[in-house]
Every structure is written in C-alpha cells, then in structure tokens.
Amino acid sequence: MRALALSITGSRGVAIAIAIAQWLVRFVAVVLVIATFNFVLVHAAPGDPAQVMAGQSGSADEQMLAQLRAEYGLDKPYPVQLAIYLKRIVTLDLGYSYRQQRSVLSLIAERLPATLLLTCSAFLLSLVAGVSLGTLAGVRAGKWSDTALTIISLFLYAMPVFWLGLMLVLLFSVKLDWLPAFGYVSIGVPMTPFERVVDIAAHMVLPVVSLGSVLMAIYARLMRSAIIDVAHQDFIKTARAKGLKRGQIIFRHMLRNAVLPVVTVAGMQAGTLVGGSVVIETVFAWPGLGRLTFDSVLQRDYPLMLGIFLVMSVIVIVLNFLTDTIYRIVDPRVSLRAAS
Amino acid sequence: MERLKTFLRHPTGMIGLVILMAVVVLAVLAPTLFPDDPWEMVAAPFQPPASEGLPLGSDMLGRSVAAGIAYGARVSLTIGVASTLAALCIGVTIGAIAGYFGGKVDDLMMRITELFQTIPGFVLAILLVATIGPTLTNVIISIGAVSWPPLARLTRAEFMRLRGREFVQAAVCQGQAPMVVALRHILPNAISPIIVTGSLTIATAILIESALSFMGLGDPNLMSWGLMIGASRTVIRQAWWMSMFPGIAIVLTVLAINLVGEGLNDTLNPRISRKARKA
Amino acid sequence: MNDDILLAVENLSVALPKGGDRGHAVADVSLSVRRNEIVCLVGESGSGKSITAHAVLGLLPSNLSIGGGAIRFRGADIAHADEGTMRGLRGGAISMIFQEPLSALNPLARVGDQIAEAIVTHASPRPSRAELDARVLELIAAVGLPEPATLVRSYPFQLSGGQRQRVMIAMAMSNNPALLLADEPTTALDVTTQKQILALIRRLQAERGMGVLFITHDFGVVADIADRVVVMRGGRVVEQGSVDEVLRRPKDDYTKALIAAVPGSRPAAERDRHLDGEPLLDARGLNKTFVTAQGLFRPHRTVPAVRDVALSLRPRETVAVVGESGSGKSTLGRIIMRLVEPDAGAVEFAGMDFLQLRGSQLRAMRRKVQIVFQDPFAALDPRQKVGDAIARGPMAYGVPPAEAIADAKRLLARVGLEASAAERYPHEFSGGQRQRICIARALALKPMVLVADEAVSALDVSVQAQILDLLAELREEMNLAMLFITHDLRVAAEIADRIVVMRRGEIVEQGDTKSVFTSPQHPYTRALLDAIPGRSLFAGPEAAATLDVMTA
C-alpha cells in the first residue's frame, strides 16, 4: 500500500523527465547513425567522394576538389574522415551545395517552414478525421455508413499520393476552378496580411488533403476495429451495468481506450507522412523540403540530398516524440508504471 | 484444402483475387496484346481515349497508353514481388533470431529495426536509388531495404509469443532439438501472419515503386505506371487520360492485393475460433 | 411471503444463434430471489448460469435474445422492457459484479471517478462535488479498502485483484441496490482473498437486506455463502432448494455426481503407499529472480520468484506444491523441467546434477522428467496430429516411427480415448480429452518423474475428478513420482502423499498430507486451510480430525 501511495503522489514528474532523457538519447543516436550512414553512402557512390560532394557534374575544377578533400580530410583514414564528418554535422555544418552555390543549412532553413506547415496540417487532419470517421464506423459496424466508409478507405489506402493529388487538381482546379493548383501563395498580387493568410490557406487545401487522406484511411480503419474490440471488453459491460447511456459509454469509456493503438501507429507512420510530402510537394510545386529533394535528385546534388535526409529523419523523431507524449497523456499507466 | 475453400467463400478476397489475376494475365500477355514496343510512336500525339486503335489514347509522343499500362504491369508486379521477397529474407531472419534467442541479441536487433523505422523509408529509397543508380535490380534492393522492419517486428513478436507457449515447451521437454522445435512448431504457427503482412508489403512496394518512377528514379529502360504519370503530369490540363489511366491501374492492383491479403488474414488467422474457445 | 420476492424468473428461454450444438442457451428456467437472501446459481461451464444472470439486466451478447418467459423484478416483467427502463434499473435497483475485476474496470480512469460515475448516473439532482467525494470515500471505506484518500486517485492496474473486486463492489453498492447479481466474483481470486470477498458480500447483504443472485461453479463457495441453491446443466435447472437440502440430500443424479466430484469430498484413499528409499530427485538451494529491463535510465524491475527452495521426491511419491498466485510454485516446476534456468542451486536426479547437463546429455535425461501443463488448449500444437504429438518424443530418442505410433495408439487407449484419435487434430477434442492427450504425450517417454502444473485447474469438477483418478492409476502402473503443482488444497489432498506450501517464493511448510491438514504449523498454512471454501460441508481426508482442530 505504501508503494501505491508513492507511485501516485510523487513521481509522475520523474517519469516525464526520464521519458525526455530517453528521447534525447534516441535523438542523438538517430542523428549520429544517419550521419554515419550518409558518410558511407558518399563513399559507396560510384566515383571519387570529392566529386560526389561537388555534385558529380564534371564541372567542378581541380582547385575546388582539392579544397573539398582538405576540408573533409579525404586523404586521411576512414575513421578520421568519419570523425571530421560527424563533427561537422554536430556543429550544424551540413556542407555546401555547389549546384545552388549556397550552404545546405540555409537552403533547408528556407524551405523548412513550408514543409512543417504541410506535414503538420496533414498529420492533424488525418488524425482528427481518421479517429472521428473510424469511431463513427465502429459504433455503426455493419450499417451502410460503415460499409461506405470501409470501401472509401480501402480505395484511399490503395492510392499513390501523387496520383490522388493530380486527380484532385484535375477536379478542383482544372474542371471546377475552385482552388489553386500550384504553389504556396499567389504571386504578383498585392494583398493585406489577412488576404495573404486566406490565400495560403486556399493553396494548402489540396496538398494537405491529398497527403492526409491516405493516412486518414489507415487511422479510420484502425480506429474502427479498435472501437469494435473495446466494445467487447468487460469494462464496457460494467459501464452498461451502471446504467450509462450509449453515448456516455462511447465518449467516456470507449474513445480513450480505442485511440491508443491509433496513436501508436500514427507514430510509426510519421515516416510515411514525411516521405509522402516529397511527392506531394513535387506535384503541387510547394516550396518545401520535398521539392528541394526532387530538385537535388534531378541534379544529383549529394550534399543537399544527404542534408535533407538528415533533417527529414529529425522531423520524424520529433513527430514520434509528439505521438509518444499524446500516448502518455491518454494512458496514465505508462508513466506511472515506469515510476513505480 | 479446408483453408482454400474458406478463402474461395470470402467475398472481398475473391474480388481481389479476380482483379489481381486480370492484372497478372495483362502482364503476361502484354507482348501478345501489344506486339509493338511500348516506347514506339504508334499514332499522333495527344489522341484522346477510344480513338482508332487507341483504347486509352496516346501520350505526348504518340505512344499507346494502353500498351504502356500492359507493360507497366510487368514492372510493377516484378518489383512488388521481388522486393517483398528481399524484405522477407531480411525481416524474417532478423525477427526470428531476435525472437528465438531473446536477451542481448534481441535488444540489438530491435534497436536496429527501430532505427530503420524512424528513418523516412521513401526518402531513404530515393537516396539509395540516386546513389547506386536506377536499374531494376537496384530499385528492388532499395525498396526491399526500406520494407523489412515491420516484417522483422512481426516475426519477432510471433516467435516470442510462441516460444513461451506450452506446446513449444512441451516439445522441448520431449527432447526435440532446438532447430527442430523452431522449424516444426514455431515457424508453421508463425507463418500465416507473416504471409498476410508479406502480401500487404507487396502492395506497399508497388506504391513505393510508382512514386520512385514518378520522381524519375525508375529504370529508364522500363515502361512503368509511375513514369507515365510523372511524364504527363505537366500536360494534365490538356490530356487527363495520360495520368488518369496508369493511376487507376495502380489503384486496382494495390487494392486487389490488399483485398487478397485481408482474405488471407481471415482464412489463415481465424479469430472466430479463438472467440469460440472463450465462450 | 410473496411480497418478499424481489426477482422471479419464469420459464425463461434464451435462444442460441443457429448452428450451435444446442438450440437454447437457457431453456425453461424458473427461479426466484427474495429480499435478504443469497441464491447460488451453480453449474459447470456451458450450463447457462451466466447467461441467465445477464438476461436479468438485459446485458446479453448481441447475438442472443430472450426467447420466452418472464423476468419479474418487484412484480413487473422486465424481460422485454425498453432500454430506458433497463438503464434506470442497471446500477440503480439492480447492480452486477463480474468475474475478472481487472478487465471489468476501465484501465484508463481513476477508480474514484469510476465509482463517482455510478453515483452521478442515477442521482438527480446531480450531487455537489463535495457530496460526491464524501459518498465515494464512504463507499470505499465500506468495502474495506485501505487509505481511501489515496485509493480514489489510483488506477486499476495499481491495485491487487482483491482490491479491484472491492472497487467493483463499491461501485455496485453506490445506489443501495435491492438486488445484486454476482457473476463468479471470486473465481479469479486466490483462496484467501476469495474468503474475504465472500465475507464482504455476505456482510453487505446482511446489512442492507439485499437479495443476491450469486453465480459460481464451486460447491464449496455455495456451501459457504448460499441460503438457497439452483443447479443448472445444459441450460436447464435440474434441482433447486435450500442449501442443506441440495448439498446434503441431493435428489438429482447430476447434482449428486457434481457434489461427489468436488475434490476433498470423496472418501480418502488408502494413504499409506509404502514409500521408501532414497530420494529420486533432490533439489537444493534453488533461487530465481526475474529481471526485466525497462530501458535506459530506469532501474531494472526484479521479481524474486523462488528463494532458497529445497525439495525432494522419492520414487513413486506424489508431492503437491501448493501456493497462491505469485508463490513461485510454477517457476519451481519449470526449473525442475529445465525450462527456466535458476540463478543458483542444484537438482540432483538419478545420481547427477540435472542443472549442469548440457546438449545431448541434457536431452538424454529430459525424457525422464515430463510435464503436463494447465491449459490443455495451449499445450498442444494446433497443427500437429495427436498421434504425432505423442510419438515425436520417442522418435527423437530413436524409436522407429511405426513403433512409436503404435505405442501412441496404445497410450491413447490407456488414457481413455479411441486409438483413432491419433489421426485427428487437437481442436476436435474437449478440454478433458486434450488433457488426457497431454498425459499420454508425457508418458510416451516412460518418465520417472511427472510434473503436473495445475493440470486439473482449468477443468470442470466432474472432468477434474476423472483426470485425478487417471493420474492416480497411472502413477501406480508406471511407478511414477509426481510433482503436483496446484493452488487448490482440496485437489492436493486428493492425490498427494506429501504437501509443500509455498508463499512468495519460499517454502513455509512441508509434511505428509495428513499432518499438514490436521496440524498445520505455519500460520499461512492455517490461513490457507481456513480459506478452503465449504469446509463445513466437505473437508479434507481427515474431515473429522480437521474439524476438531478448527473448533479447538
């Protein structure tokens, strides 16, 4: 009983501190491993590493290559090279894009906000819509609305995001002319700040919907089956035996329990979301990291590609941390168990 | 046999199987149906669907969209299946070792798997293909390399679950050798969820392949659905059919595989029997 | 008198969905519960006892519905009452508690909130926060939970099984129900906890003059708590009457058989089995602590499962290891099977240290010690034919397949199954039959020691008695020494020559069965004996003597 008292009163804070520390360790580990992986990739690529970093164009002159070799210690043994490379990463030096004649970090920093706006909106949309639609289908399992939702999500789940994006453009921009198809904001039109926000929002609709729909389909299916599972559990019978109404049972007892597996999967799907942003930004000419990826791949701009890869992995870890936190808020057992 | 019958009675599973068979037949018969090279100009460019000899129209270079779809089916199915096999090899091995031995081995293997799950798979695939070059084999390797973690986790979970099960312990007590226990008792009982997830992995692999080709990272010598969409997206205002039909092909194929996977899930892992046990 | 009748079930039928093995889950059931009495509804699994209780509150699973008959509560038929009426009754005038208290509580909500919810649902106007809190604390104290102020803020996973069931009871009591439906509320609990919960239910019932419909499979519990008994079988009532009538002078053959099958109620077998000789198996200084890593920065969780245990087993002897959950009895069995490696200790077996053996030597010795597990559903590979499962063992030691299969068929016949069972798969058999298969599998290797790990605990009493008889016969035929692990002292009394009592990983007492029952030395053993349900009616092998001790 004393253990019980302790675990309830004191140590939730400790548990949260431990969780953050754990996450930081994971964060550093992932960054280091990906940096190492990048390093290996540069050396695995056909051709001289210096050439690879310069952009494999053949246009790089000898003087520049020599400078690169010196900078990255390319004449030294591999461990030393790796150490130099990791040190640069840790000090946020992601290299220089010779194609764009700018530092990789500044290129990424410029594009990051647009990507974050896109991915986070899509993430939120997919979670909120997925959970609500899934709940609706789950509590109406077997009815026509459930069947309709199941069919829609089956199709969405089978769609390549880029094609869904194109089809939405075809319908809403080309045929109906309701929404802008490309870009982030209308160019060359004088706007008040408010108009500008509305304009950006209008530009966001199609990319966010295309990117979010596929994930929404996944979450909706998951939520539906979780709701059906929870409905069969004993504590729902207890809730009925208390005399609660159906709605009260759904909102107070089923939702919270059913949303847990969805949150877990949302964390695991963060990578899919970021990967999807690459093609979606390409389709919608959205000026974010994804577009930058496309361009860097076309131009075989390695320093830029590797830098983007690193930053995108970091975004995934951050999203993971967010879903983890949501999980902890919903399920008190995690942190209380850890603390006891 | 019993299972086969159950599957044949599974309505959506059967719909999936029929669509999938149609795609397979299309892929196999592509050279017979469209004797001309799919890269060859066969008509005037920008011909809409249902034009003379062009059921689905022609593209910007006067190539038949229908022929492209037929040949693209070969590429999609090949890459889907081959990269899933690659992913299965990696995933099942890692998962089985981690799950059977447990302890430190398991810890290490799972840390690696988690790491791979943190990395955005599609971006990694782009990077890999861009580095080692866009050939058919390299695309298969790259997709395989990003698709294995879920299979590894699943295999591990199944092995761990079964290792503690009493019938496995009974086999150990009977004096059967560890290898025999793993192969005769654990693997057969773990195989059906792995088959189900494997079938869904094929679908995901086809989607990744299409996205890679869309980005221009497919094998440039092979006609593929993603490539067709990627090449024609800039002319979507004038010629919707060039992007729409290959996309429909992708959706139908992936949908069919997912439906078959669900059918397999219902037949191979009958939950009903578990519920019956409880009652 | 009739005014006293709270609940009257009249000719109730509940239809099963088509395709089942019978048409009705419950057919033509009539019973009644008066104010201030406890009616026990007894039966084996599948008897329809739980369905009957669920039907009263309209909580049947969605594929079942009431086919005919009436359920009168205070005279009004509620069998077909609308959802609104039923909601008013549920948790109000009629409340219910369930078997598994962990899964019956919402894992994500604080227990205080869950109790408060039960109050608020039926209170109008809604009580103030302070009133509500006071009422919750009062209920928690009423069911005997410690530290009410802390407890309200805790989550179900932080409580023990008994505490959770008390929370369930507090919730059920929150609106002073007239009728309590208790669906096997103590089945998932340890005996000592069961005793406390039974006492609590009895006390609350008496204080409040409640009617209680108590569902159980255990005649011992019936003897302890019931005023009246209703016996069900296959969905029908076979007998009902006062507890004395039914338990002491049963009229129906099935009831007689059920009562006779209750372990400990049968005439004691001849106890002196002339056991002598050097120990066959001698375990010393066994220790095992389970350590679970919890990731970086967190201390490992350590659970000492077995602490400094010594145990010996003579040829042909049956030793029962008795303990409640968490006593380490199963871990001990698994250490002896080499399924769990201990941290320290030795098991001397047939002249060598069994724990030191490796590789082929270990395999050679393994066949000498075999095990029968608790859950006969999990213990057979669903993809392996029964004959194969039995024959694989001998085959692993070089017996030619044809011979091994022939042997397997002989064994199947010996354990009471058809030889043709060898060609079938496990799912075609019932629980009792599967347990027979498991016994045949273990005996195929002609072991010297058989470990039975709760081997009869998952079975209905009548099946349980058959399996115990079978084991008793086989140990004589095959000169087996048995280590019989069980939580049930009554079962131990039926079969064991010697009893070892374990608690929290340690042996607290051991001795021959008779002396453990008649003159227990350790207080814990006494508590265990005291907690055996139904001691007034059924006692151990030395009933008279034990009762004397108890009353002394």
Tab-separated table of C-alpha atoms in Angstrom, chain B residues 3 107 111 162-178 180-181 184-193 268-270 273 277 279, chain C residues 293 295-296 334 337-339 363 366-367 369-371 373-384 388-394 396-397 434 441 445 453:
chain	number	residue	atom	x	y	z
B	3	ARG	CA	-8.465	-23.120	-45.912
B	107	ASP	CA	17.932	-5.872	-27.877
B	111	ARG	CA	17.333	-1.183	-31.809
B	162	LEU	CA	5.148	-18.962	-29.490
B	163	ARG	CA	8.397	-19.637	-27.672
B	164	GLY	CA	6.573	-19.218	-24.378
B	165	ARG	CA	3.577	-21.260	-25.463
B	166	GLU	CA	3.091	-24.504	-23.662
B	167	PHE	CA	3.083	-26.751	-26.706
B	168	VAL	CA	6.508	-25.451	-27.655
B	169	GLN	CA	7.769	-26.033	-24.123
B	170	ALA	CA	6.292	-29.498	-24.258
B	171	ALA	CA	8.257	-30.183	-27.433
B	172	VAL	CA	11.428	-29.003	-25.684
B	173	CYS	CA	10.665	-31.321	-22.787
B	174	GLN	CA	10.157	-34.163	-25.236
B	175	GLY	CA	13.815	-33.770	-26.055
B	176	GLN	CA	13.413	-32.324	-29.526
B	177	ALA	CA	16.407	-30.342	-30.765
B	178	PRO	CA	16.125	-26.500	-30.758
B	180	VAL	CA	13.523	-28.910	-34.835
B	181	VAL	CA	11.393	-27.026	-32.326
B	184	ARG	CA	8.461	-27.789	-36.781
B	185	HIS	CA	6.496	-25.996	-34.081
B	186	ILE	CA	7.235	-22.271	-34.105
B	187	LEU	CA	7.615	-21.392	-37.771
B	188	PRO	CA	4.469	-23.195	-39.028
B	189	ASN	CA	2.409	-21.407	-36.408
B	190	ALA	CA	4.044	-18.054	-37.133
B	191	ILE	CA	3.847	-18.321	-40.880
B	192	SER	CA	0.302	-17.185	-41.539
B	193	PRO	CA	0.559	-13.667	-40.104
B	268	LEU	CA	-5.343	-18.071	-42.007
B	269	ASN	CA	-5.902	-16.393	-38.642
B	270	PRO	CA	-9.490	-17.217	-37.912
B	273	SER	CA	-12.038	-19.999	-33.382
B	277	ARG	CA	-12.792	-21.042	-27.259
B	279	ALA	CA	-17.256	-18.898	-24.749
C	293	ALA	CA	14.997	-4.310	-18.244
C	295	GLY	CA	15.097	0.781	-20.937
C	296	LEU	CA	17.723	3.390	-20.289
C	334	ARG	CA	9.792	-25.074	-14.641
C	337	MET	CA	11.938	-29.143	-16.085
C	338	ARG	CA	14.904	-27.014	-17.172
C	339	LEU	CA	12.503	-24.635	-18.875
C	363	ARG	CA	18.420	-34.304	-23.996
C	366	ARG	CA	14.977	-34.843	-20.359
C	367	ARG	CA	12.803	-37.820	-21.155
C	369	VAL	CA	11.108	-35.819	-16.383
C	370	GLN	CA	7.919	-34.897	-18.198
C	371	ILE	CA	5.282	-32.228	-17.688
C	373	PHE	CA	0.501	-28.117	-18.318
C	374	GLN	CA	-2.531	-26.247	-17.035
C	375	ASP	CA	-4.198	-25.119	-20.207
C	376	PRO	CA	-4.906	-28.122	-22.415
C	377	PHE	CA	-5.813	-25.744	-25.251
C	378	ALA	CA	-2.394	-24.108	-25.333
C	379	ALA	CA	-0.405	-27.248	-24.665
C	380	LEU	CA	-0.996	-28.961	-27.990
C	381	ASP	CA	0.357	-27.720	-31.301
C	382	PRO	CA	-2.786	-26.886	-33.304
C	383	ARG	CA	-1.085	-28.003	-36.498
C	384	GLN	CA	0.090	-31.368	-35.310
C	388	ASP	CA	2.347	-37.262	-33.972
C	389	ALA	CA	2.424	-35.110	-30.871
C	390	ILE	CA	2.722	-38.230	-28.744
C	391	ALA	CA	5.088	-40.167	-30.991
C	392	ARG	CA	7.536	-37.333	-31.714
C	393	GLY	CA	9.091	-37.680	-28.278
C	394	PRO	CA	10.090	-41.354	-28.504
C	396	ALA	CA	13.511	-38.068	-31.002
C	397	TYR	CA	15.194	-40.788	-28.964
C	434	ARG	CA	-6.968	-32.821	-24.509
C	441	ARG	CA	2.308	-37.433	-24.566
C	445	LEU	CA	8.683	-41.225	-22.925
C	453	ASP	CA	1.485	-27.905	-13.364
